[in-house]
Coordinates of C-alpha atoms and ligand atoms in Angstrom, one line a residue:
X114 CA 203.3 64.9 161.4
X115 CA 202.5 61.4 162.6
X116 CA 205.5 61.3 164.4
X117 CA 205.1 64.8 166.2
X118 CA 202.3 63.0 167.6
X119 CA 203.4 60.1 169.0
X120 CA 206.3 62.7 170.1
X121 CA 203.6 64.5 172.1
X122 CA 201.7 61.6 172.9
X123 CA 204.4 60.1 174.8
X124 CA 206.6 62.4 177.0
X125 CA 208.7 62.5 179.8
X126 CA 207.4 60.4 182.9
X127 CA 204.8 58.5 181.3
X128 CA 204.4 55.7 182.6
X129 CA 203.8 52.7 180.0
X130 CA 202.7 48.5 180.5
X131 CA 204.4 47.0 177.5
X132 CA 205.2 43.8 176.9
X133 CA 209.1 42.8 176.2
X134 CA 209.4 41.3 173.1
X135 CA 213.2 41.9 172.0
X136 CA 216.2 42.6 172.8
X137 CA 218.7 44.9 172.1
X138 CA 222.8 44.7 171.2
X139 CA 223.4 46.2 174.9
X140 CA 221.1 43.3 176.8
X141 CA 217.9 45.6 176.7
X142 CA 214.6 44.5 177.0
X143 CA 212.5 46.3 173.7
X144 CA 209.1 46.6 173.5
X145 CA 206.4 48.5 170.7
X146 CA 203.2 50.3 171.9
X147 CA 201.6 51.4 167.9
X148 CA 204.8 50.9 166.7
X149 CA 206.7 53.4 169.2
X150 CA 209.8 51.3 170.3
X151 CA 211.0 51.8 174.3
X152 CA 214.6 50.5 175.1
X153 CA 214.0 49.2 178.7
X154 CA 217.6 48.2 181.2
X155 CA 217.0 45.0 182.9
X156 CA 213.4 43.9 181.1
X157 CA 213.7 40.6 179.7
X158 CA 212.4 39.3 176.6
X159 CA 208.7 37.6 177.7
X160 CA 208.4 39.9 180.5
X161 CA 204.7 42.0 181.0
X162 CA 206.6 45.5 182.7
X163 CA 205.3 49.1 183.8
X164 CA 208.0 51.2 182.6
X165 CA 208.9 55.2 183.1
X166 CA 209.9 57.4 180.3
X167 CA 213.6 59.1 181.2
X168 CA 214.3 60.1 177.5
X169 CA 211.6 60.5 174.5
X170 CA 212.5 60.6 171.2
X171 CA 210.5 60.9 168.1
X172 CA 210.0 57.3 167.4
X173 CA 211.7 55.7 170.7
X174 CA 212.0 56.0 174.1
X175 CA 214.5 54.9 176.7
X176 CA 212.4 54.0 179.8
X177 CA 213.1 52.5 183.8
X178 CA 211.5 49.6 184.4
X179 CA 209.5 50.3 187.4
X180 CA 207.7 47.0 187.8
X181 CA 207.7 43.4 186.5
X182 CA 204.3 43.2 186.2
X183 CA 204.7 38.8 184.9
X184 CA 207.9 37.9 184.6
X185 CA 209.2 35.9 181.4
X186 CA 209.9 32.2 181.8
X187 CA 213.2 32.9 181.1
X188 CA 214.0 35.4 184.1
X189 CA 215.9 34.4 187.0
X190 CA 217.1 35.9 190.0
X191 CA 220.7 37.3 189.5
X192 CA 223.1 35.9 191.9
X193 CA 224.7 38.7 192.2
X194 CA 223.0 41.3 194.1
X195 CA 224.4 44.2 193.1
X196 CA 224.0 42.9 189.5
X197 CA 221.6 45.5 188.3
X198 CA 224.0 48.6 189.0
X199 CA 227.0 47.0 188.0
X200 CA 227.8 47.5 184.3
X201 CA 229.9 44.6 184.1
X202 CA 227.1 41.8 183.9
X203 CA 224.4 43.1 181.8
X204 CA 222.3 39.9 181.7
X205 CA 222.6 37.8 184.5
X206 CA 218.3 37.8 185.2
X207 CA 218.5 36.2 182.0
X208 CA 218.6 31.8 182.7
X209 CA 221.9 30.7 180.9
X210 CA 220.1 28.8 178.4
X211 CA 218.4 32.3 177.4
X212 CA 221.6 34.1 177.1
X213 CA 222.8 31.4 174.5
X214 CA 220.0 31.3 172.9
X215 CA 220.0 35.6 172.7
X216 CA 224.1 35.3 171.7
X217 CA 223.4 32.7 168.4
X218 CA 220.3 35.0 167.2
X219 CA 222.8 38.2 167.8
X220 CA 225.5 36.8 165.6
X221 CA 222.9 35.4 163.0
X222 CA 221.5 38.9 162.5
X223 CA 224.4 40.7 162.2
X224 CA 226.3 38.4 159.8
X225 CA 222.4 38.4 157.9
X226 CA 221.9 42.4 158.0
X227 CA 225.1 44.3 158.5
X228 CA 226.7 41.5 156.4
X229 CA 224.4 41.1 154.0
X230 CA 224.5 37.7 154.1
X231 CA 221.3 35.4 152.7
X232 CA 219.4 34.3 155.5
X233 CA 219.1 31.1 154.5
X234 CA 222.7 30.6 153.4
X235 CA 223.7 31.5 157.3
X236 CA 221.0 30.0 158.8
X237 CA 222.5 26.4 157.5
X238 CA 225.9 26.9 157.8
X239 CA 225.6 28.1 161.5
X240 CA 226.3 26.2 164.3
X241 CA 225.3 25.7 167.9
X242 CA 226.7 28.3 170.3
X243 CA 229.4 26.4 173.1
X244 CA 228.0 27.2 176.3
X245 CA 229.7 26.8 179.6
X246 CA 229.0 23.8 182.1
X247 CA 229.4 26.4 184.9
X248 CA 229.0 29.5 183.8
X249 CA 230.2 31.6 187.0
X250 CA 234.2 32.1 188.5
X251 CA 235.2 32.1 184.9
X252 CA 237.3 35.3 184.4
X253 CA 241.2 34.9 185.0
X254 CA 241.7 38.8 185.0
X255 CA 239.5 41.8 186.4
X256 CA 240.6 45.2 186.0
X257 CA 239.5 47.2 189.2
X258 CA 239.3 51.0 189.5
X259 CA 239.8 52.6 192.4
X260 CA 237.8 55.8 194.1
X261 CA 236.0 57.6 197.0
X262 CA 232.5 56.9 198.0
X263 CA 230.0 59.5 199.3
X264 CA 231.5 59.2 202.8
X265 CA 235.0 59.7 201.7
X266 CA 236.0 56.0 202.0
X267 CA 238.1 54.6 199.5
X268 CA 236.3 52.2 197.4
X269 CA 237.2 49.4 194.4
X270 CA 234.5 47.8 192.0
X271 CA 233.3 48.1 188.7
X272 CA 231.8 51.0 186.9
X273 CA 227.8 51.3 186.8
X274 CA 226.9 51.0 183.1
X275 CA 228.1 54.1 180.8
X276 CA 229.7 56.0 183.6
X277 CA 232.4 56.1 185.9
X278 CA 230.5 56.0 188.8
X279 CA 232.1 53.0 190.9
X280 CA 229.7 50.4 192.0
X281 CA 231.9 48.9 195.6
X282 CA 232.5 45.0 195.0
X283 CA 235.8 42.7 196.2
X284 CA 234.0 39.8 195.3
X285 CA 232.4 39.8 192.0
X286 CA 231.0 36.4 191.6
X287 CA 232.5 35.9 187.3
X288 CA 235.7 36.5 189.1
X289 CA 238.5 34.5 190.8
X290 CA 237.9 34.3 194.5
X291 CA 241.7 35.4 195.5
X292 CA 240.6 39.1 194.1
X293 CA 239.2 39.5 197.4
X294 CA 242.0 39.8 200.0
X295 CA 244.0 41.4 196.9
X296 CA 242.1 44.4 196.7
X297 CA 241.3 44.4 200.7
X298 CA 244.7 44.5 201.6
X299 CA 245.4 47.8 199.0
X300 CA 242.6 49.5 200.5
X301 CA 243.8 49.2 203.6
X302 CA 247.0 50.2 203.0
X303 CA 245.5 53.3 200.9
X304 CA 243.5 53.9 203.9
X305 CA 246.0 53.3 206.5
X306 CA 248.5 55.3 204.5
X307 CA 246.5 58.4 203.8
X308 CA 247.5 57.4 199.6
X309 CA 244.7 58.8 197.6
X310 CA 242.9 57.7 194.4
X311 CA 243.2 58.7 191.6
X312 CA 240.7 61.5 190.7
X313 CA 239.3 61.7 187.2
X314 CA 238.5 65.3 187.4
X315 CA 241.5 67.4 188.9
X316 CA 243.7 64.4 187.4
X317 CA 245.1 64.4 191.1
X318 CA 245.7 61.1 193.5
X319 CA 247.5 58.5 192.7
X320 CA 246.1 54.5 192.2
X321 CA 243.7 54.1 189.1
X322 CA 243.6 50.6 189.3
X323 CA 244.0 47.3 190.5
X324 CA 244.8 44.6 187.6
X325 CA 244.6 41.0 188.8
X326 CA 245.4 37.9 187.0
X327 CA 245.4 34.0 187.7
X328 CA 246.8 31.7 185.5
X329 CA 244.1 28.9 186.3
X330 CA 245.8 26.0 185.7
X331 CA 249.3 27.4 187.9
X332 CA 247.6 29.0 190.7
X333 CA 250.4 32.0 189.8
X334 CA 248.6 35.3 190.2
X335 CA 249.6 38.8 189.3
X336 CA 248.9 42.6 190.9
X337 CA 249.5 45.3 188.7
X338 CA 248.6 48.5 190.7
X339 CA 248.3 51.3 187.9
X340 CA 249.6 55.2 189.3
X341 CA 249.6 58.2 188.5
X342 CA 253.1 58.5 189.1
X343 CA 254.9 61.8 187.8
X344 CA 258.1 61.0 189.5
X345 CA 260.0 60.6 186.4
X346 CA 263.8 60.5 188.4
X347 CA 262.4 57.7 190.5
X348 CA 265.7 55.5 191.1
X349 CA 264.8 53.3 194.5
X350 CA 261.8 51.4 192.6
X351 CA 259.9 53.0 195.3
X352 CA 256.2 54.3 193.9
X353 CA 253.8 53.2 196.6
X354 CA 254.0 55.2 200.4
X355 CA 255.4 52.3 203.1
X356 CA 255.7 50.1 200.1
X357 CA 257.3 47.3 201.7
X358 CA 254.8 46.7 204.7
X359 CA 252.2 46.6 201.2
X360 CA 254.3 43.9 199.4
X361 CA 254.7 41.9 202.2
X362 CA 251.0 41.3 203.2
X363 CA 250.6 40.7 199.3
X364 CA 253.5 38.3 198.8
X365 CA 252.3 36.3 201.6
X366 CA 249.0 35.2 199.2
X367 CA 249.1 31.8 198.1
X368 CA 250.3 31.5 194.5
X369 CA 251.4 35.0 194.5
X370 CA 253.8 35.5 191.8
X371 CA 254.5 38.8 190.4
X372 CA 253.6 42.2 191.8
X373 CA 254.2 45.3 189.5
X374 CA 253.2 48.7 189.0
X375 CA 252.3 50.2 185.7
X376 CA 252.7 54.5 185.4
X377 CA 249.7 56.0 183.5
X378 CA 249.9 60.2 183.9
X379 CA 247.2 60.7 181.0
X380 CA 243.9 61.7 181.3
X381 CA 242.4 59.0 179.4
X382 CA 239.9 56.7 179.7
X383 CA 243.1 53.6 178.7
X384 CA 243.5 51.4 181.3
X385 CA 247.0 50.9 181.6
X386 CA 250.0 53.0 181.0
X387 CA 252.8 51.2 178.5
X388 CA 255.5 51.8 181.6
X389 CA 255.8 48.7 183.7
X390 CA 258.1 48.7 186.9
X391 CA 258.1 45.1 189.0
X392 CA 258.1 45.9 193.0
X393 CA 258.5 42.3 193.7
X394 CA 258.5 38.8 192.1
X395 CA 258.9 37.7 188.9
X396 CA 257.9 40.5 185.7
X397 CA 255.3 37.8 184.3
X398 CA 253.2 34.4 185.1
X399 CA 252.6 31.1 184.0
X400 CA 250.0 29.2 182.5
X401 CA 249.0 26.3 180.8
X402 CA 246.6 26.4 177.5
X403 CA 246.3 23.8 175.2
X404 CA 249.2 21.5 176.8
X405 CA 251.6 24.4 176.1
X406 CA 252.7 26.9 178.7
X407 CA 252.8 30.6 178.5
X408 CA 254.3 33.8 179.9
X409 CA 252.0 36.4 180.2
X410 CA 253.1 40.4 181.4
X411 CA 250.6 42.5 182.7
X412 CA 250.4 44.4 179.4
X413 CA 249.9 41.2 176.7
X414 CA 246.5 40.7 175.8
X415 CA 245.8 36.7 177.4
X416 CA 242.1 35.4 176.7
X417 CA 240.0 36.3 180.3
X418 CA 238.2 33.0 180.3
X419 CA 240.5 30.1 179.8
X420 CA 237.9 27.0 179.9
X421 CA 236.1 28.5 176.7
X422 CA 239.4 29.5 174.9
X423 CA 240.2 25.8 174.9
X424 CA 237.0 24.9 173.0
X425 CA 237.5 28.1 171.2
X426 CA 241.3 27.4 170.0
X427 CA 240.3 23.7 169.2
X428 CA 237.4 24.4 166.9
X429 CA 239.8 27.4 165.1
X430 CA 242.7 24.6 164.5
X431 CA 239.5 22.2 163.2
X432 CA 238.4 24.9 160.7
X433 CA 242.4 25.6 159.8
X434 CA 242.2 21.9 158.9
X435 CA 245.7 21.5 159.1
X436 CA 248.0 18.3 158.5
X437 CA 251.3 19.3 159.1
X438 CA 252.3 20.4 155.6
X439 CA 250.9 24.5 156.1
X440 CA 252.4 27.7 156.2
X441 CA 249.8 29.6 158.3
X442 CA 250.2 33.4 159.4
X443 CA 248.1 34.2 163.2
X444 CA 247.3 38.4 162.8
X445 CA 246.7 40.2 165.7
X446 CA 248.1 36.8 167.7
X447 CA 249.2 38.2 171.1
X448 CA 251.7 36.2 173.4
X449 CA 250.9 33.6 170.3
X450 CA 248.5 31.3 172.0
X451 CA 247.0 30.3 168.6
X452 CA 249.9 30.2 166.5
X453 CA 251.7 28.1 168.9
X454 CA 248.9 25.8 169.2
X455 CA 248.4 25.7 165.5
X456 CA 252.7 25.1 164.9
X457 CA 252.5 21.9 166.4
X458 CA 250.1 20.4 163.3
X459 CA 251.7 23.2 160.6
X460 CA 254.7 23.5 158.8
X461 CA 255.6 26.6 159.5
X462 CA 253.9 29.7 161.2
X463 CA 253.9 33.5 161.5
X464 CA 252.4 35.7 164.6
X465 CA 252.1 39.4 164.0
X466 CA 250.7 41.9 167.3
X467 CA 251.1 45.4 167.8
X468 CA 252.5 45.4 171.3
X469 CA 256.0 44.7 172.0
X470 CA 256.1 42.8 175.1
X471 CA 253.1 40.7 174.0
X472 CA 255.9 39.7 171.2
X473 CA 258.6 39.5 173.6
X474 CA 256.0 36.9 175.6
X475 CA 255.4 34.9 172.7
X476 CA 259.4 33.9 171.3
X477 CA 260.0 33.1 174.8
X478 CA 256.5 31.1 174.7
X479 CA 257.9 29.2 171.5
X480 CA 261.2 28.7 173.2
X481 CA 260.2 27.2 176.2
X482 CA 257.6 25.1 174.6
X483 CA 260.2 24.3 172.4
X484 CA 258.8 25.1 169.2
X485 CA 261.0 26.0 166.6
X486 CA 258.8 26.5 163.3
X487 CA 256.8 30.0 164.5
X488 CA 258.5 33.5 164.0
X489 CA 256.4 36.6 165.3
X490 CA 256.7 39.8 163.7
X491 CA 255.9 43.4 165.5
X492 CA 253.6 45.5 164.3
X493 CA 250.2 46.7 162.6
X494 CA 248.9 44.0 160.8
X495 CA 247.8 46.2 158.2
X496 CA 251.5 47.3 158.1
X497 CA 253.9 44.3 158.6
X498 CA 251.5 42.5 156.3
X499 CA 251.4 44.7 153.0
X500 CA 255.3 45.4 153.8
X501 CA 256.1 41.6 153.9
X502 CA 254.2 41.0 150.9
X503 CA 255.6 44.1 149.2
X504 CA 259.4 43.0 150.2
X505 CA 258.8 38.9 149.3
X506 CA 257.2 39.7 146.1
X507 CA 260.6 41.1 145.1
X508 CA 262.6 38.4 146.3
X509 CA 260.4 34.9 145.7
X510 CA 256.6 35.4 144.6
X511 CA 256.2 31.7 145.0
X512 CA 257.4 31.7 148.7
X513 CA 254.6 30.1 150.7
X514 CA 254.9 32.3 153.1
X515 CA 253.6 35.1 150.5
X516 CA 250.8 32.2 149.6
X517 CA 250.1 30.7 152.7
X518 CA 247.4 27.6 153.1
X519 CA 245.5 29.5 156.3
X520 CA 245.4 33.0 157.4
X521 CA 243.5 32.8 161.1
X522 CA 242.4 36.5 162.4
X523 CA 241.7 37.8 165.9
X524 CA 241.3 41.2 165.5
X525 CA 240.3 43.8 168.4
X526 CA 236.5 44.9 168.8
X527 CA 237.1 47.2 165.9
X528 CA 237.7 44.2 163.3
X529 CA 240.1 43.9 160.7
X530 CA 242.1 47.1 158.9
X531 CA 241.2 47.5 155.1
X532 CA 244.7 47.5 154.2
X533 CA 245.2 44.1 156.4
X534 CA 242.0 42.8 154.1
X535 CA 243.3 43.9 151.1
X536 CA 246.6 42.1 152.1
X537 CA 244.9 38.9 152.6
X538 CA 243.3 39.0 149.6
X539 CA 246.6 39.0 148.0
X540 CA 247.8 36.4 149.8
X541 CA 245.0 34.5 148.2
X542 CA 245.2 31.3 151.0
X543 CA 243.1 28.8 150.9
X544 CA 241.7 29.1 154.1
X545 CA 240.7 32.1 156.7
X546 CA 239.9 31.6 159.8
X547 CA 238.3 34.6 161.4
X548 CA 238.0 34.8 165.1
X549 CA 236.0 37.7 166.4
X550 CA 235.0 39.6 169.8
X551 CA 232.5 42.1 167.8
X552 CA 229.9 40.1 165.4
X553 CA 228.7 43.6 164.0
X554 CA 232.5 44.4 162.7
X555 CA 232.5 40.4 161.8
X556 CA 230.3 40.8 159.7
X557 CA 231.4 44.3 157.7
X558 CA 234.7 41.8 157.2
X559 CA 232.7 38.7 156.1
X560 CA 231.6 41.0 153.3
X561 CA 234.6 42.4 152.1
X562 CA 236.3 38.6 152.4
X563 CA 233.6 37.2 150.6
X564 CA 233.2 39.8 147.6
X565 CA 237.0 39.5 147.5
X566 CA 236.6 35.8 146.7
X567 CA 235.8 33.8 149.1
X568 CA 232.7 31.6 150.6
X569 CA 231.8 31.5 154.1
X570 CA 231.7 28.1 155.0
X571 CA 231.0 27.7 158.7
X572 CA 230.1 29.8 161.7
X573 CA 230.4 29.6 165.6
X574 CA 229.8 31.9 168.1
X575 CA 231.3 30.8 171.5
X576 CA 230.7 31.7 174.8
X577 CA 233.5 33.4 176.3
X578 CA 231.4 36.2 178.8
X579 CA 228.3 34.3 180.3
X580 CA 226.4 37.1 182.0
X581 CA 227.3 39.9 180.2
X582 CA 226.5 40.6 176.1
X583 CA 229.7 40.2 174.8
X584 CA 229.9 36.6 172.3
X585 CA 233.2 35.4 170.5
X586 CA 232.4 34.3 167.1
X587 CA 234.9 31.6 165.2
X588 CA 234.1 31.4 161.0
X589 CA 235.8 29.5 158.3
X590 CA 236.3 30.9 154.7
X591 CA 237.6 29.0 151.9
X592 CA 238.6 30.0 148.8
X593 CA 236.5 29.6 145.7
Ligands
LIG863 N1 245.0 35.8 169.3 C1 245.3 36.3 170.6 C2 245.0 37.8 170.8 C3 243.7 38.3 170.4 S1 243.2 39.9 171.0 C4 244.7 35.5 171.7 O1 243.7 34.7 171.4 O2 245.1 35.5 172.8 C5 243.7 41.0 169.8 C6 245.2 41.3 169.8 O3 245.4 42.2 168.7 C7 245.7 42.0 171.0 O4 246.9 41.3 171.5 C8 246.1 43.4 170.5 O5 247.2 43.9 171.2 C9 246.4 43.2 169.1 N2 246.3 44.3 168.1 C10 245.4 45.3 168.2 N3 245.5 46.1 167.1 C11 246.4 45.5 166.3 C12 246.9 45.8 165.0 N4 246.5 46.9 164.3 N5 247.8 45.0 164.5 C13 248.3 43.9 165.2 N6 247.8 43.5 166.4 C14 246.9 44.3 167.0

């Protein structure tokens, strides 16, 4: 009954002055008037706002922020000024120091409540969040879709949070500057050559999108143009009307290195189709990451802000506290930038990754970085793993490959696969060291880790995405 009336006392169009005082998993400003909660886009925690009802529920209410009424001490201009469409930086009013602060208390409280972790416990084995010195320009890779505005001109940008409506932007300042003339140059070749987008309704045109990728420290970039290409006789390597007069304006970019396209015919929201065709240049590029240097194709997952994955990699290896004597196994290890990195001080290490070119990527990384003590399997995790275990149990159960000293994780978004837990668990190693891009599925895993055996012995979320909500989380387990 109590509800109904807060229901009825709040409605549609109401327009509220609340004051901001938390803020949600998305970046949204939250605020309580008698205990009815409104989720507010673009209030900041601090801020005094006048906000309008869109949506009421029974005890909450999503509401536009119609006026800063006093701003928090912690809001800032964005630099951006198309920030607040854009759904790619969801916090960028927000100073830096404020984001970091927001990204440790986000981690905390999901390891504490969807972990079930002692609040205490984590609150003394957590530490600081690594912050960038410059937290702009950081991105290596941007993927671009491509549409129509209003007006019928072809557009590229970013999508407006939770839809596809494409927000126009060349220049997006978390970005490398070179995307610029990149996608300028395909426009106007779309535009020039009457070549239409890709349209997410009648599944008709034909560019989805622009991939770009730098490697930072080689200048080498790559353009992936993803089509909708249902040519399937194609023979020439011709995809792309006038082709040539395209690659040629491209080519003549400084450090441009491999240009490709990649033929996605679903209708589905994936970004990429798993058929790659190089138009010109070389099929990958180069970088360098921890002293070691790396092929990377336009499909292999390669860590979008380099400067952070350095920090990130090094304080992984610290918690893998290895001395040259370990076997160590790298799940989920993608053109094998950890595993490498971890061979060097290991005796012996194993990569596992579901795609096959991000495998392919990572023996010619070990060869070329002449490392000859990491072997990479292809896979599900939570298949190789319980097969390999299954098969060397047979053969040698003492193998340390079977009992390895470290198990390091980097699972997608969605976390770790029971059966790859379960695995683990029988592998028993000393040490797990769980890197993570989604603190609430972190923290689901901690649990199962932890009532499997093992202690949570450090915690560190890193920041790999300043501006948006998104925080990498690195955690040591040991074995009790
Ligand atoms: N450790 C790597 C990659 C981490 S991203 C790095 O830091 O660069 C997660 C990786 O897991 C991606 O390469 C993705 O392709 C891979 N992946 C996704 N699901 C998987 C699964 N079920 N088994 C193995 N690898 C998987």
């Amino acid at each position: 009954m109590k509800d109904d009336k807060k229901a009825r006392l709040y409605k549609k169009d109401d327009l509220l002055t609340v004051e901001i005082t938390d803020i949600g998993n998305d970046g949204e400003g939250i605020g309580k008037i008698d205990g009815y909660t409104l989720f507010i886009k673009d209030a900041v925690i601090g801020d005094l706002v006048k906000a309008k009802i869109m949506k009421a529920k029974k005890n909450y209410a999503y509401a536009h922020l119609e006026e800063v009424i006093t701003p928090s001490k912690d809001r800032v201009k964005p630099k951006c000024p198309i920030a607040r469409q854009c759904g790619g930086c969801q916090i960028q009013n927000m100073s830096y120091e404020s984001q970091l602060r927001f990204k440790q208390s986000k981690v905390r409280n999901n390891i504490v409540r969807l972990g079930g972790f002692d609040e205490k416990e984590i609150d003394s084995i957590m530490e600081p969040i690594i912050g960038m010195d410059d937290p702009f320009k950081y991105r290596n890779k941007a993927q671009f879709p491509v549409g129509k505005d209003k007006n019928g001109k072809i557009v590229t940008g970013f999508y407006a949070g939770h839809s596809h409506n494409i927000i126009p932007n060349t220049d997006c300042i978390i970005g490398v500057p070179d995307n610029k003339e990149i996608l300028e140059i395909i426009i106007a070749h779309m535009e020039k050559n009457h070549i239409e987008p890709y349209d997410e309704v009648t599944g008709k045109g034909l560019v989805r999108h622009i991939l770009i990728r730098k490697g930072f420290v080689s200048g080498q970039l790559m353009v992936c143009l993803v089509i909708n290409y249902k040519n399937k006789n194609n023979t020439d390597n011709i995809y792309i009307k006038n082709q040539d007069e395209l690659i040629s304006k491209l080519s003549l970019i400084d450090g441009m290195t491999s240009i490709s396209v990649s033929i996605n015919t679903e209708k589905t929201n994936v970004i990429m189709g798993t058929e790659i065709h190089t138009i010109w240049g070389q099929d990958t590029i180069k970088d360098t990451l921890c002293g070691l240097e790396f092929n990377i194709s336009p499909l292999s997952f390669y860590q979008v802000n380099p400067v952070q994955t350095e920090k990130l990699y090094g304080q992984a290896i610290e918690y893998a506290g290895l001395t040259g004597n370990e076997t160590v196994w790298d799940l989920y290890c993608g053109i094998g930038t950890i595993t490498l990195s971890m061979s060097k001080k290991a005796k012996q290490v194993y990569g596992v990754e579901i795609i096959p070119q991000a495998i392919d990527d990572a023996n010619d990384n070990a060869a070329r970085n002449s490392i000859s003590n990491a072997k990479f399997y292809v896979g599900k995790a939570e298949e190789v793993l319980p097969d390999f275990y299954e098969k060397e149990s047979e053969k040698d159960s003492s193998s340390n490959a079977l009992h390895p000293d470290v198990i390091v994780v980097d699972p997608p978004r969605k976390g770790c696969d029971q059966m790859c837990l379960d695995t683990m668990l029988k592998m028993a190693p000393n040490r797990i060291v769980y890197v993570s891009c989604d603190s609430a599925t972190l923290a689901r895993d901690l649990r199962i880790l932890c009532d499997g055996g093992y202690k949570l012995e450090h915690v560190r979320p890193c920041d790999m995405f300043p501006m948006s909500v998104h925080v990498e989380t690195v955690c040591l387990l040991s074995k009790q």
